[in-house]
mmCIF file of C-alpha atoms in Angstrom:
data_model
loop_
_atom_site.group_PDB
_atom_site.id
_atom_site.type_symbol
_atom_site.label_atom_id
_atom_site.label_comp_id
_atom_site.label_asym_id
_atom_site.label_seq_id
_atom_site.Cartn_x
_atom_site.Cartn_y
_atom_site.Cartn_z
ATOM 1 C CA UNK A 1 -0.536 -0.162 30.189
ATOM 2 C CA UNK A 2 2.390 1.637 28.256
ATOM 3 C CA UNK A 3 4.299 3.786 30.428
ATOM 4 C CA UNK A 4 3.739 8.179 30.173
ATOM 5 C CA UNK A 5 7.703 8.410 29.270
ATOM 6 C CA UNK A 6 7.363 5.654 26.499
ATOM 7 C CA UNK A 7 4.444 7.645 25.092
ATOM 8 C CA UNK A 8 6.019 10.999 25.019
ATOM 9 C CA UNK A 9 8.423 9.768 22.694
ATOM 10 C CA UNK A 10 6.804 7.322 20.574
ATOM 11 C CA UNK A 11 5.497 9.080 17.173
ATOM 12 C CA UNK A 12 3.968 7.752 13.863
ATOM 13 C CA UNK A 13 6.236 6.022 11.563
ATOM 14 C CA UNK A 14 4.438 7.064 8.458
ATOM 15 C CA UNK A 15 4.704 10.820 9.430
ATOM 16 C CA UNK A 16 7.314 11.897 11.533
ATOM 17 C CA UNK A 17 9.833 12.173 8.579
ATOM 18 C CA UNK A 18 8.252 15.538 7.513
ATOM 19 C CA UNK A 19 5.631 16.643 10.341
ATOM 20 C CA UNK A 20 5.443 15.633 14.140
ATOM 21 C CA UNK A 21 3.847 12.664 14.152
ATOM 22 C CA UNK A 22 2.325 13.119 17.595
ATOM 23 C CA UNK A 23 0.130 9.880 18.749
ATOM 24 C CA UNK A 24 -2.730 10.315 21.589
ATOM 25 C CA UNK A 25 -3.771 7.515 23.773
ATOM 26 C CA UNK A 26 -7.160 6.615 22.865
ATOM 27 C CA UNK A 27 -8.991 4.156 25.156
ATOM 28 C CA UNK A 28 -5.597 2.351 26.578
ATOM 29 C CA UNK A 29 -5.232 0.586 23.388
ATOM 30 C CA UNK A 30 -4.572 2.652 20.747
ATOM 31 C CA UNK A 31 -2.568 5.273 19.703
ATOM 32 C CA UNK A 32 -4.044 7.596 17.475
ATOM 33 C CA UNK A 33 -1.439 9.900 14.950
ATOM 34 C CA UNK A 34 -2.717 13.381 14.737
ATOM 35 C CA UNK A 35 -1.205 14.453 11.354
ATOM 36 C CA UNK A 36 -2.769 11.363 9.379
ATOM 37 C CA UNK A 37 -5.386 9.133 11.550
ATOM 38 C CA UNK A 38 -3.136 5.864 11.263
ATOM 39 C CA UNK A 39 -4.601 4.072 14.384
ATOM 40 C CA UNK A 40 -1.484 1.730 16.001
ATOM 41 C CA UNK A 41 -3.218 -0.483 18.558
ATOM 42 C CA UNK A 42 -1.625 -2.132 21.827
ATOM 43 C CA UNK A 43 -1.438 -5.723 21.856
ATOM 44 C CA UNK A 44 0.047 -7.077 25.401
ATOM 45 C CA UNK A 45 1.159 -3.286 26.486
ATOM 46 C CA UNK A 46 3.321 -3.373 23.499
ATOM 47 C CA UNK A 47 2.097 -0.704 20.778
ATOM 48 C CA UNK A 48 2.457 -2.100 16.936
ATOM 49 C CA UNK A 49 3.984 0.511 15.237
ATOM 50 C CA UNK A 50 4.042 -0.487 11.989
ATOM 51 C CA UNK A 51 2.889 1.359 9.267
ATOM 52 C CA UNK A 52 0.838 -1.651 7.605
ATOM 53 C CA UNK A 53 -0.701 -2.131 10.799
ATOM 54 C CA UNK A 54 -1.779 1.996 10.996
ATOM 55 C CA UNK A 55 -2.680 1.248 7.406
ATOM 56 C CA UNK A 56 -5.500 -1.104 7.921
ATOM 57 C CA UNK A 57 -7.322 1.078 10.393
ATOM 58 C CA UNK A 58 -6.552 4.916 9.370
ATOM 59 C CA UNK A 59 -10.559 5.011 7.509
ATOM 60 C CA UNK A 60 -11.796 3.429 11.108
ATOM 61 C CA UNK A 61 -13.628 5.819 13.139
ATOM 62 C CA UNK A 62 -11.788 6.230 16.431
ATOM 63 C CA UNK A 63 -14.974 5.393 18.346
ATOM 64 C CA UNK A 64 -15.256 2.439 16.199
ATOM 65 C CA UNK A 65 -12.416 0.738 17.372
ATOM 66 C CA UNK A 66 -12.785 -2.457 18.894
ATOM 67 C CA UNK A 67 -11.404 -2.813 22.508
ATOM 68 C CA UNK A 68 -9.424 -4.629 22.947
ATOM 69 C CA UNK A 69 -7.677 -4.787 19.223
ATOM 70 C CA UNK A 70 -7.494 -7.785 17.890
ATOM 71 C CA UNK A 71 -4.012 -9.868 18.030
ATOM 72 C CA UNK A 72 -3.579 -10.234 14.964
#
């Protein structure tokens, strides 16, 4: 599970440049940007915040997410 202080100051990598970039927890394994949808997912309690990686899943519907996200 990541940690409530790592989340409050995580933000998207693709965003928070020129807006806030603010990422919600969404079923303990992703975290969701609310400026542009990238979804990041959490592999081993360790969020992938890569850009790519939000890339690949930002026209993924959040409920379609699969749980838990794939490794690689």
């Amino acid at each position: 599970m990541v940690s409530t202080e790592l989340l409050e100051i995580l933000r998207c990598p693709n965003c928070v440049r020129e807006k806030q970039g603010l990422l919600v927890l969404h079923k303990d394994s992703w975290l969701v940007c609310q400026d542009c949808s990238r979804k990041y997912p959490i592999v081993d309690d360790i969020p992938v915040m890569l850009i790519d990686e939000g890339d690949k899943w930002v026209n993924t519907a959040q409920d379609a997410l699969p749980v838990p996200p794939p490794s690689k």
